Coordinates of C-alpha atoms and ligand atoms in Angstrom, one line a residue:
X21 CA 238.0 92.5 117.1
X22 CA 241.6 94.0 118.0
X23 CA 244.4 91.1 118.9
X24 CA 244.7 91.2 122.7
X25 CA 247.9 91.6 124.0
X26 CA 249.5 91.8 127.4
X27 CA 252.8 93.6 127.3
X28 CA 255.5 92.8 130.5
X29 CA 257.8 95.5 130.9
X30 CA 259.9 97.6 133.5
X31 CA 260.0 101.1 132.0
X32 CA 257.7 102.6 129.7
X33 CA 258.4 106.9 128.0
X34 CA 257.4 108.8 129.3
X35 CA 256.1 107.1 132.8
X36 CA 259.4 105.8 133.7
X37 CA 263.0 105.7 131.4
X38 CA 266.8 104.6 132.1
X39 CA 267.0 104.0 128.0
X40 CA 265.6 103.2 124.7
X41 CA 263.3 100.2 126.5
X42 CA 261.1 102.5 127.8
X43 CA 260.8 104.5 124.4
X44 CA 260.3 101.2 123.0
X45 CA 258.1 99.7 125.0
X46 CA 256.0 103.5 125.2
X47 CA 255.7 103.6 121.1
X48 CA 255.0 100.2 120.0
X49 CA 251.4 100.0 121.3
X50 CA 250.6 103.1 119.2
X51 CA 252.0 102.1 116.2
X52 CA 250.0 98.5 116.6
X53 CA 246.7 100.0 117.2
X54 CA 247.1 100.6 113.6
X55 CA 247.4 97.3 112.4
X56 CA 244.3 96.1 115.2
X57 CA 246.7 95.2 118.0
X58 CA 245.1 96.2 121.2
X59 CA 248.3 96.3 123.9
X60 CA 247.6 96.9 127.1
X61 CA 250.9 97.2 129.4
X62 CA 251.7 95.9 132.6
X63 CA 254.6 98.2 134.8
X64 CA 255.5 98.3 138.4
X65 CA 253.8 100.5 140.6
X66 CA 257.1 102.7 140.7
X67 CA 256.0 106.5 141.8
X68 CA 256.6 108.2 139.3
X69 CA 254.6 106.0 137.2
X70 CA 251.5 105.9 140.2
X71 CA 251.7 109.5 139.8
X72 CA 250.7 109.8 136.3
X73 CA 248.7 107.1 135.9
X74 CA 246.2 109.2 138.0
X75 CA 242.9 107.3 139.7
X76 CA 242.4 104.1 137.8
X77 CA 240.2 101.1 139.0
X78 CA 241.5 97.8 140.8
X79 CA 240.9 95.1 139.0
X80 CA 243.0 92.2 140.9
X81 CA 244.3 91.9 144.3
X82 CA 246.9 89.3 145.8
X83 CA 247.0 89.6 149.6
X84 CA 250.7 88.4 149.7
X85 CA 252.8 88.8 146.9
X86 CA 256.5 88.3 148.5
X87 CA 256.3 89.5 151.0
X88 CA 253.1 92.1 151.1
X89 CA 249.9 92.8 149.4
X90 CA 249.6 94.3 146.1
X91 CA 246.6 95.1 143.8
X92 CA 246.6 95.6 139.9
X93 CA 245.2 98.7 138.8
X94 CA 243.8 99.4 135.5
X95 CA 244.7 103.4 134.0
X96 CA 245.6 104.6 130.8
X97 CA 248.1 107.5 131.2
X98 CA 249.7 109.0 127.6
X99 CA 247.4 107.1 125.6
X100 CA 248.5 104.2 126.6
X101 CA 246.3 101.3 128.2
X102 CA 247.9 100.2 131.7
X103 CA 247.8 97.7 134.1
X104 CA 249.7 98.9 137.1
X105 CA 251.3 96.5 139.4
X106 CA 250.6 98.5 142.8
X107 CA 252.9 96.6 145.6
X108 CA 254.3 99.6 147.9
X109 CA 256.4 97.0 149.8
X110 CA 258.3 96.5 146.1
X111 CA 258.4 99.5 144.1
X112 CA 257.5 102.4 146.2
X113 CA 260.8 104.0 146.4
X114 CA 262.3 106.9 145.0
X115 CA 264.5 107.5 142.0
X116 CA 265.8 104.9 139.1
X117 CA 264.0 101.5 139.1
X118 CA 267.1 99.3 139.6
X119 CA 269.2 100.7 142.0
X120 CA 269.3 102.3 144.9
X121 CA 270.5 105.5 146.2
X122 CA 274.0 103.9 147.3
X123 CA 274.3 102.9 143.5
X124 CA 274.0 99.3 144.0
X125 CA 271.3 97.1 142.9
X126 CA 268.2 96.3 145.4
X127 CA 269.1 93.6 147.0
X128 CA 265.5 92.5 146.7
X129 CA 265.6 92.8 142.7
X130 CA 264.9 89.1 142.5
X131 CA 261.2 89.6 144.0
X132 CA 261.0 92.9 142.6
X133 CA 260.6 91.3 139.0
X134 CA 259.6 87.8 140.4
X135 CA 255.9 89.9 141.0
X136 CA 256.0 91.4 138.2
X137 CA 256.3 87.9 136.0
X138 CA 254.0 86.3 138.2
X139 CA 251.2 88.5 137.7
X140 CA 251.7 89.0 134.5
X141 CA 250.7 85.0 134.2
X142 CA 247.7 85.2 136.6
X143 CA 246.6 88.3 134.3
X144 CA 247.0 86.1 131.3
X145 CA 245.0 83.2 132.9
X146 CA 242.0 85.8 133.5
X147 CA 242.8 87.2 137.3
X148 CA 242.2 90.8 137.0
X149 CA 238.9 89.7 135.0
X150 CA 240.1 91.0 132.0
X151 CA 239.5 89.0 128.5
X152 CA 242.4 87.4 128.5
X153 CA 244.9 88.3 126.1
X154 CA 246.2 86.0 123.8
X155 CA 249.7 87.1 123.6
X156 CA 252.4 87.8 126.5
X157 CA 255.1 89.7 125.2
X158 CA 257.7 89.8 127.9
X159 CA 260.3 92.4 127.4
X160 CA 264.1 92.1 128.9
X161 CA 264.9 89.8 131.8
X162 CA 262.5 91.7 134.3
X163 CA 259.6 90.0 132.5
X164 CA 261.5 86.8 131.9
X165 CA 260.0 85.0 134.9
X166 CA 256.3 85.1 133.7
X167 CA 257.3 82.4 130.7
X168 CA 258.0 79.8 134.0
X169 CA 254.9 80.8 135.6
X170 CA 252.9 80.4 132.8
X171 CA 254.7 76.8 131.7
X172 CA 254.5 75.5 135.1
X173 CA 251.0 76.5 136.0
X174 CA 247.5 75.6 134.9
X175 CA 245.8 76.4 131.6
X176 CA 244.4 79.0 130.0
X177 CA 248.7 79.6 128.3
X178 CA 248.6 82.3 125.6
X179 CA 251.5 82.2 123.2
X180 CA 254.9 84.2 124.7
X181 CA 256.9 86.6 122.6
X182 CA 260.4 87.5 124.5
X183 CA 262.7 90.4 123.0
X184 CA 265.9 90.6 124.3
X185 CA 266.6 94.3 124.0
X186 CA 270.1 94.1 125.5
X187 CA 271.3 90.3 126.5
X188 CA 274.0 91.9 128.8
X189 CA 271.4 92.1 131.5
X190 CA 270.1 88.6 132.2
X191 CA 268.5 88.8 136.0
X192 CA 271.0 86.0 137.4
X193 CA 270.4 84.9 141.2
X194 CA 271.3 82.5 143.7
X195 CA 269.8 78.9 144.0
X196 CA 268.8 80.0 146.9
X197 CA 266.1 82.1 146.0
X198 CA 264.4 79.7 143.9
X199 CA 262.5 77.9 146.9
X200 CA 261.1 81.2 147.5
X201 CA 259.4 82.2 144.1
X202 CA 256.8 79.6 144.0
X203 CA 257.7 77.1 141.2
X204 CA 257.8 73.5 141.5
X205 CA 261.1 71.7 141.8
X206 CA 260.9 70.6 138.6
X207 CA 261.4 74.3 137.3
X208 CA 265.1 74.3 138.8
X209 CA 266.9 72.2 136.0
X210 CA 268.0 72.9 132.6
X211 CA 264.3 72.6 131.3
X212 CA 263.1 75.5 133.6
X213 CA 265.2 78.5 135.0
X214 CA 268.3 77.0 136.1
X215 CA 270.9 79.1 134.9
X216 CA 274.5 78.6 135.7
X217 CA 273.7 76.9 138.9
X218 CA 271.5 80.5 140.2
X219 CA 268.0 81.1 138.8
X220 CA 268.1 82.9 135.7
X221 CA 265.4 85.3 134.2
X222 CA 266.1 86.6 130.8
X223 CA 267.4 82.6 130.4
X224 CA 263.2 81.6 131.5
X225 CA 262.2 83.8 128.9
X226 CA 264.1 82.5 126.4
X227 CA 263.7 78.9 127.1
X228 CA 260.0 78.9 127.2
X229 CA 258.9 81.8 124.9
X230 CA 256.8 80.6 121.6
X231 CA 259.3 82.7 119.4
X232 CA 262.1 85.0 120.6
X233 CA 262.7 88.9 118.9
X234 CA 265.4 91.2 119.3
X235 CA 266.2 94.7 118.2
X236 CA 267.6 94.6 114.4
X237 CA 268.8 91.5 112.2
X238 CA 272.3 91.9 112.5
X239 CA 271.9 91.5 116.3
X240 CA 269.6 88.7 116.5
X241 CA 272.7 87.0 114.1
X242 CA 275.2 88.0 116.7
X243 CA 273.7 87.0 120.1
X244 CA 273.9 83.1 118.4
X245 CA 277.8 83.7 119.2
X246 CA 279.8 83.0 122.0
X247 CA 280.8 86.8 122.4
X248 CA 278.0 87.8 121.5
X249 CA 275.5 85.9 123.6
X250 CA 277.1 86.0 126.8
X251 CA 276.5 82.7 127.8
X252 CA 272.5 82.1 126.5
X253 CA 274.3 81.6 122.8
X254 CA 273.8 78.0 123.3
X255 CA 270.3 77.8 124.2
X256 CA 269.5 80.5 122.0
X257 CA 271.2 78.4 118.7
X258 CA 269.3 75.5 119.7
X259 CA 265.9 77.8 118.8
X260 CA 268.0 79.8 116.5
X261 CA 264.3 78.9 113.8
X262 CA 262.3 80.6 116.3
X263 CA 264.7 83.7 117.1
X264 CA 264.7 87.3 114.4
X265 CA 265.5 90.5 114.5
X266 CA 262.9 93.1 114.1
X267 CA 264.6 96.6 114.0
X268 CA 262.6 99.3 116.3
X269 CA 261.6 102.3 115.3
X270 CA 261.4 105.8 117.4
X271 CA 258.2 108.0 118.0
X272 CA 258.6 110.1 115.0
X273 CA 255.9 112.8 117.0
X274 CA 257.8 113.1 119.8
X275 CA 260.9 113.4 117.6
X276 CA 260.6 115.9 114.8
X277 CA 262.1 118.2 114.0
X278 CA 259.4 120.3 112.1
X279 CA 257.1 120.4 115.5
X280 CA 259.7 120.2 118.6
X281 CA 258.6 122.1 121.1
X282 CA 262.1 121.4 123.0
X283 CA 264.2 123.4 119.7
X284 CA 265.0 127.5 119.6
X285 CA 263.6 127.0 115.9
X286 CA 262.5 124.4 114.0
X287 CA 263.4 123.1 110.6
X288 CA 262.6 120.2 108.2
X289 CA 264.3 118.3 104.8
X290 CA 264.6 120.8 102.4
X291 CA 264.8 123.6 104.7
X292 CA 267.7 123.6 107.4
X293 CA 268.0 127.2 108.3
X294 CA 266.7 126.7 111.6
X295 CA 269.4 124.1 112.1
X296 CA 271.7 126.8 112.5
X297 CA 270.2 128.6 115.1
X298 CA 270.2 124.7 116.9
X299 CA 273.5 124.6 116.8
X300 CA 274.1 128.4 118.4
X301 CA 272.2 127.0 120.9
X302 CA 273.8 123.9 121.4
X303 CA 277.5 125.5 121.5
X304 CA 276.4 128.3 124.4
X305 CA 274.9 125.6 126.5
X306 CA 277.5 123.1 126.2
X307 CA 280.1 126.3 126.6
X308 CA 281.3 126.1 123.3
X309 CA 283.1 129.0 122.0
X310 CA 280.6 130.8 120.6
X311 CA 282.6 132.9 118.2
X312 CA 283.5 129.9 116.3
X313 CA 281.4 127.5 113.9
X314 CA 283.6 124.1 113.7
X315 CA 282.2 120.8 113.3
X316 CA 280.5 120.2 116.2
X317 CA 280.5 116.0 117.4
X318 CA 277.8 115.5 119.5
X319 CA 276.9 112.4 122.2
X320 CA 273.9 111.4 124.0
X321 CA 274.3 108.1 125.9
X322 CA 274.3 106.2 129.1
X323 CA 277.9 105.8 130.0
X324 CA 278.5 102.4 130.3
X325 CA 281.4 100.2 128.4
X326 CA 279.0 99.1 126.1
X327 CA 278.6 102.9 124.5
X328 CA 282.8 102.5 123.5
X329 CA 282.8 106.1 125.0
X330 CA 286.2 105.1 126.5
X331 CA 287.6 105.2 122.9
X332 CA 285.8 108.1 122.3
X333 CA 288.3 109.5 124.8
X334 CA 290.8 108.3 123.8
X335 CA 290.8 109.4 120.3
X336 CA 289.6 113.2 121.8
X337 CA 293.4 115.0 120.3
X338 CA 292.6 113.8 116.8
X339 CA 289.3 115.1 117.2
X340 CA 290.2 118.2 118.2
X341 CA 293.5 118.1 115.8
X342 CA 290.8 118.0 112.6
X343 CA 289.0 121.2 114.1
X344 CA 286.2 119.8 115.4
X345 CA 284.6 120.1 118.7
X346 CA 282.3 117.9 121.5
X347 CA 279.3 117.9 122.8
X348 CA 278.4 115.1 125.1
X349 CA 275.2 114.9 127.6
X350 CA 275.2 111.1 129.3
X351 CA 275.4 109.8 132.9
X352 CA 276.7 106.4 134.1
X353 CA 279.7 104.8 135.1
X354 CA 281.6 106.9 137.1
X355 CA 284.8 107.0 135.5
X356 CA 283.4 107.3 132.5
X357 CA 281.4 110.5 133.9
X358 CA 285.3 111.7 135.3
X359 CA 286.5 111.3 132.3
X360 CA 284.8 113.4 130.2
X361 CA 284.1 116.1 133.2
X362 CA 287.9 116.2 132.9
X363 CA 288.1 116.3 129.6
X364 CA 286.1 119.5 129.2
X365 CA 288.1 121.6 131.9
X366 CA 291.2 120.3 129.9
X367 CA 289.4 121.6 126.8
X368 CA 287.4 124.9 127.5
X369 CA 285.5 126.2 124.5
X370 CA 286.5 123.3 122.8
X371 CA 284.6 120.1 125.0
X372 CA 281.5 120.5 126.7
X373 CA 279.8 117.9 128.8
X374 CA 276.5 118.0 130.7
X375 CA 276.8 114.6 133.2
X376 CA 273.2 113.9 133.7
X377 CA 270.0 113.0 132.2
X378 CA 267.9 115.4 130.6
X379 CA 265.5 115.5 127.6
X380 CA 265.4 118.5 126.3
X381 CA 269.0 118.5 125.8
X382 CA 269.1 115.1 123.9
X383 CA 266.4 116.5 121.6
X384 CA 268.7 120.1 121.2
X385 CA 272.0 118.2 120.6
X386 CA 270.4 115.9 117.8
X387 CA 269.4 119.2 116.3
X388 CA 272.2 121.0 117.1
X389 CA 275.4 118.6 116.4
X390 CA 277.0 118.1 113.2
X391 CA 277.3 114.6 113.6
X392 CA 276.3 112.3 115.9
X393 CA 278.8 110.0 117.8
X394 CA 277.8 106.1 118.6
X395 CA 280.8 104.1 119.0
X396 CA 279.1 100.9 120.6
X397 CA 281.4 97.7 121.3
X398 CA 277.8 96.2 120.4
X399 CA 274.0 97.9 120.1
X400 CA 271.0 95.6 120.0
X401 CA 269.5 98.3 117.9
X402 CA 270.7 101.9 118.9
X403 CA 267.7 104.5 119.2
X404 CA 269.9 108.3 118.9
X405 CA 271.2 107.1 115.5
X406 CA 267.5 106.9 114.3
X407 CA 267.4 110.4 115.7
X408 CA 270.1 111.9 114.5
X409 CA 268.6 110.4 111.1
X410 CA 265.7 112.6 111.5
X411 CA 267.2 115.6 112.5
X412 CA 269.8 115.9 109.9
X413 CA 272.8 115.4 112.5
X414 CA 275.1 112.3 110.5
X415 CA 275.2 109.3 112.3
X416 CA 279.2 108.3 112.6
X417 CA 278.3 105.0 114.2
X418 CA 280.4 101.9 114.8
X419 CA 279.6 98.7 112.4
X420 CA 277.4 96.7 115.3
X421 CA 274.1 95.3 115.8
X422 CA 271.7 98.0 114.9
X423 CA 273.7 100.4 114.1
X424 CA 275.1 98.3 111.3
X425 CA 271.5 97.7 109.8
X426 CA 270.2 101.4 110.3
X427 CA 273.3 103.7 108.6
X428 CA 274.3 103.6 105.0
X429 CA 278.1 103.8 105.0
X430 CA 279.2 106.7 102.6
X431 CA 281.6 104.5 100.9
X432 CA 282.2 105.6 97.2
X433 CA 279.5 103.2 96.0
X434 CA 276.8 104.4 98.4
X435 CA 278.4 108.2 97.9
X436 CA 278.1 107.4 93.8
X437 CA 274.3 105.6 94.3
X438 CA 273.6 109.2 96.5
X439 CA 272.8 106.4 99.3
X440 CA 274.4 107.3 102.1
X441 CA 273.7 108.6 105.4
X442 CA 276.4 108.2 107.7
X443 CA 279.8 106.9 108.7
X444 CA 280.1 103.5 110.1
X445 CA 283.9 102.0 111.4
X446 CA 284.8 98.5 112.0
X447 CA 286.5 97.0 114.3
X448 CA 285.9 98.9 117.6
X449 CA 288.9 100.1 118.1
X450 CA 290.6 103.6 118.2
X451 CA 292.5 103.1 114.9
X452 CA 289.1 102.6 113.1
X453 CA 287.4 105.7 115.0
X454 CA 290.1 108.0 114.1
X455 CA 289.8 107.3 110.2
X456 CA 285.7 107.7 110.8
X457 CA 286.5 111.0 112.2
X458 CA 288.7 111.8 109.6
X459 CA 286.2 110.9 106.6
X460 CA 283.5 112.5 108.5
X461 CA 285.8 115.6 108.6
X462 CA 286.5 115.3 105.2
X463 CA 282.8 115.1 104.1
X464 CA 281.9 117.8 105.9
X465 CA 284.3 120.5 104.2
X466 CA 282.5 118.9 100.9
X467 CA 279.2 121.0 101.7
X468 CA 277.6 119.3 98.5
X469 CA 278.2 115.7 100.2
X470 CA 277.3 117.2 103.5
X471 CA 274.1 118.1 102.5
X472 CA 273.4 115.0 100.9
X473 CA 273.8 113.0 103.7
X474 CA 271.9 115.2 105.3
X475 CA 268.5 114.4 103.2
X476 CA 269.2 110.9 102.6
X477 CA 269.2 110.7 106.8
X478 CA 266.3 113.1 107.1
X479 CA 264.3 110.9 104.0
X480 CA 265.1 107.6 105.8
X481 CA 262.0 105.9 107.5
X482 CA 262.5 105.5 111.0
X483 CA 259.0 105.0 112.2
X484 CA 257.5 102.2 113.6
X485 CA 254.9 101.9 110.5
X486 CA 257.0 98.8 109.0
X487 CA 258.1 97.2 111.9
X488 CA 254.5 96.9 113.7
X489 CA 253.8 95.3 111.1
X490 CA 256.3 92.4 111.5
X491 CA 255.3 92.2 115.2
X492 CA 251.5 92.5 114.4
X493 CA 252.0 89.4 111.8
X494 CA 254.3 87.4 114.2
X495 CA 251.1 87.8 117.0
X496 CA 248.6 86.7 114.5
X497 CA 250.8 83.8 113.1
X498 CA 251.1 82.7 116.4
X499 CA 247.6 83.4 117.4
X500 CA 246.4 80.7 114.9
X501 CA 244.1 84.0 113.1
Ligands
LIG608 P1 270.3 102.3 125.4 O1 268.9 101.9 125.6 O2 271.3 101.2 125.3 O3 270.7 103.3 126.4 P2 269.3 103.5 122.9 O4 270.1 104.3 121.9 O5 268.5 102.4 122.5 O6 270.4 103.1 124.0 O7 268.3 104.5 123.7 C1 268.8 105.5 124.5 C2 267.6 106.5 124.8 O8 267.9 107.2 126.0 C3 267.4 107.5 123.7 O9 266.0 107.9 123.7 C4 268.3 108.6 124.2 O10 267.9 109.9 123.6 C5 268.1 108.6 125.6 N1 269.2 109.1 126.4 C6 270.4 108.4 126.7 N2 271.2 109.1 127.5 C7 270.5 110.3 127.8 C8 270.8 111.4 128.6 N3 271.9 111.5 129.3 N4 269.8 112.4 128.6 C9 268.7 112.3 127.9 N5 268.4 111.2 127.2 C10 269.3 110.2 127.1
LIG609 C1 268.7 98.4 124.8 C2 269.8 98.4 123.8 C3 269.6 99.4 122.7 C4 268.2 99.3 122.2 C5 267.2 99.5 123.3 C6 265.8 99.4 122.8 O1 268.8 99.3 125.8 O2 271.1 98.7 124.5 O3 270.5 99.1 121.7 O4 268.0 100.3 121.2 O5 267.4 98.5 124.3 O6 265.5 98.2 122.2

């Protein structure tokens, strides 16, 4: 019989996405299927995910869950098996699951995720009369809660798996709140949530969860550092045994190059003439003039500091000086989005940036850019290097987290070896992004290195196949089978 397991998550691709979480937590029941892993996947009744999980049946219902009633309704949408937190008074509101339309959290995101953690433990104990799984795998802070339901309520308590896929987001509140959520006294020390004197979420997870994952190796080494860990270094070096990296994967269906439905043609290893009509594309989109065919740098991120986009800007002359050109789609910060809105009426023909979110345009700039830009101050794994992998765009990435563990530097060993796959830079800093531009310049007049690049990228394994495996056997070790 298939390992039951009860996924916690906010977002899930393609029901609901603000980054690679959702394509994270979207793919990996797929890929475990395959080694007899049966998730099923509890999300927030958001509408955009009400409306395509369709009719589905009720299978619990709480008649006050802070502050109204909710049910839990069972779908499956996308292949996916769902449960479907339904709780109008929380999540039926429009637009991006976090904030609201004055950009500013919801000021009720404390109960917003508080449901969601605590019925993800009254599923696990057997509420929505569901065999009960025997894994929780609580993903990001939003599902942090549900390890202090389950510790300080009664039995049945399946084992916890907590992956921190970004540790800058740790669901911090006020003390205040905590006489609200329903856990005994005893929960508000340093043994329960207490977090910096507020009531912490992702710090819940991590303190009661049976073993802790992140993203990729080289991060889970980081987040035991002070810089790195952003205050939860301590706890999380005190349980440093139980903490590993397990490096995700992407949906190598939805992204291939060979079958894309989103692409003006369509190309695989060994055969990259469609390429070029991609990156036609690409440069009369993004305004680019079209009568020219330089290097062409593309960027698909959220626009946060986190992304090093800043320094991305600020290197934009020496870009330009090695005739090269931009493409950028992201949406975030606002100055960031200013920035680089300014930056291409400065430029015309020369930078062109979409602000925004859109997919088909992530999918045509992977296929369509040279090289692909990801100059992180840190990246718990990094998903659009994995991409660019796959569509023969070179990764020029910066040596952090993921992104460390995923590209093969084309130093002269790795060149000599016929290794490589990208350009990595270290430190983060605009010294060290220059010279990465300049080497990637440099390799890609050398059209024999180019190309080589191109198919070690494009022969690199970045499914899920080997990492499902890793979660499948941590679920079973734990499992006791
Ligand atoms: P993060 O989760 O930190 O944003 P990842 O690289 O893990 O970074 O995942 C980002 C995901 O979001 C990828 O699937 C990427 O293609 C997508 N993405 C990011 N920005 C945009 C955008 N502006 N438009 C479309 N897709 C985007
Ligand atoms: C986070 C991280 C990113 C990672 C993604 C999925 O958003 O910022 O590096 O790839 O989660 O795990």
């Amino acid at each position: 019989m298939p390992l039951p397991v009860l996924a916690v998550a906010s977002e899930c691709y393609p029901l609901i996405k603000t980054g690679g979480l959702a394509d994270v937590v979207g793919a990996l029941p797929r890929a475990l299927a395959a080694h007899d892993v049966a998730v099923t996947t509890l999300l927030p009744g958001y509408p955009q995910v009400m409306a395509q999980a369709g009719a589905g049946e009720t299978v619990a219902r709480f008649d006050e869950l802070f502050g109204g009633p909710a049910t839990v309704v069972a779908a499956e949408a996308h292949g996916l098996d769902l449960l479907i937190l339904d709780a109008p008074h929380l999540y039926d509101r429009p637009g991006n699951p976090y904030v609201g339309p004055d950009g500013k959290d919801w000021p009720d995101n404390a109960f917003r995720f508080a449901a969601l953690g605590k019925v993800a433990a009254e599923i696990a104990r057997g509420a929505a009369g569901l065999p009960t799984p025997q894994i929780v795998h609580m993903h990001d802070w939003q599902a942090g809660l549900a390890a202090a339901y389950l510790a300080f309520g009664p039995e049945p308590r399946p084992k916890t798996v907590a992956t921190i896929h970004n540790i800058a987001f740790q669901g911090w509140f006020p003390p205040s709140l905590a006489a609200q959520l329903g856990l005994p006294d005893a929960a508000m020390t340093i043994d329960g949530v207490e977090y910096y004197g507020g009531v912490g979420y992702l710090k819940s997870a991590l303190y009661f969860a049976d073993r802790i994952t992140t993203v990729s190796p080289t991060y889970a080494c980081e987040i035991l550092e002070p810089d790195g860990g952003i205050g939860l270094d301590g706890l999380l070096s005190g349980r440093a045994a139980t903490v590993s990296g397990i490096l995700n994967g992407i949906d190598v269906d939805v992204w291939n190059p060979a079958t894309d439905p989103r692409l003006p043609a369509r190309y695989q290893a060994g055969d990259l003439a469609g390429r070029s009509a991609c990156k036609r594309a690409l440069r009369e989109r993004f305004g680019l003039d079209p009568t020219a065919d330089r290097l062409t740098f593309g960027v698909v991120s959220r626009l946060s500091s986190q992304k090093g986009l800043d320094l991305l800007a600020e290197v934009m002359p020496t870009l330009l000086g090695l005739d090269a050109d931009l493409a950028l789609i992201g949406a975030g910060e606002l100055w960031l989005e200013s920035r680089f809105r300014a930056l291409a009426l400065e430029k015309p023909g020369r930078v062109g940036c979409v602000i925004g979110y859109d997919e088909d345009l992530a999918h045509l700039l992977q296929a369509g850019a040279d090289a692909i830009l990801v100059p992180s101050r840190f990246e718990p794994c990094g998903l659009t290097q994995l991409c660019a992998l796959r569509y023969g765009a070179v990764p020029v990435v910066a040596r952090v987290g993921g992104l460390a563990d995923t590209v093969i530097d084309a130093n002269p060993m790795a060149l000599a070896a016929g290794c490589a796959t990208g350009v990595q830079f270290s430190p983060v800093a605009a010294p060290a992004l220059e010279a990465a531009l300049r080497r990637a310049a440099a390799l890609y007049a050398d059209k024999t290195a180019w190309a080589a690049l191109q198919r070690n990228g494009m022969a690199t394994d970045v499914s899920w196949e080997a990492s499902a495996g890793v979660y499948a056997g941590l679920y079973r070790q734990l499992a006791g089978n």
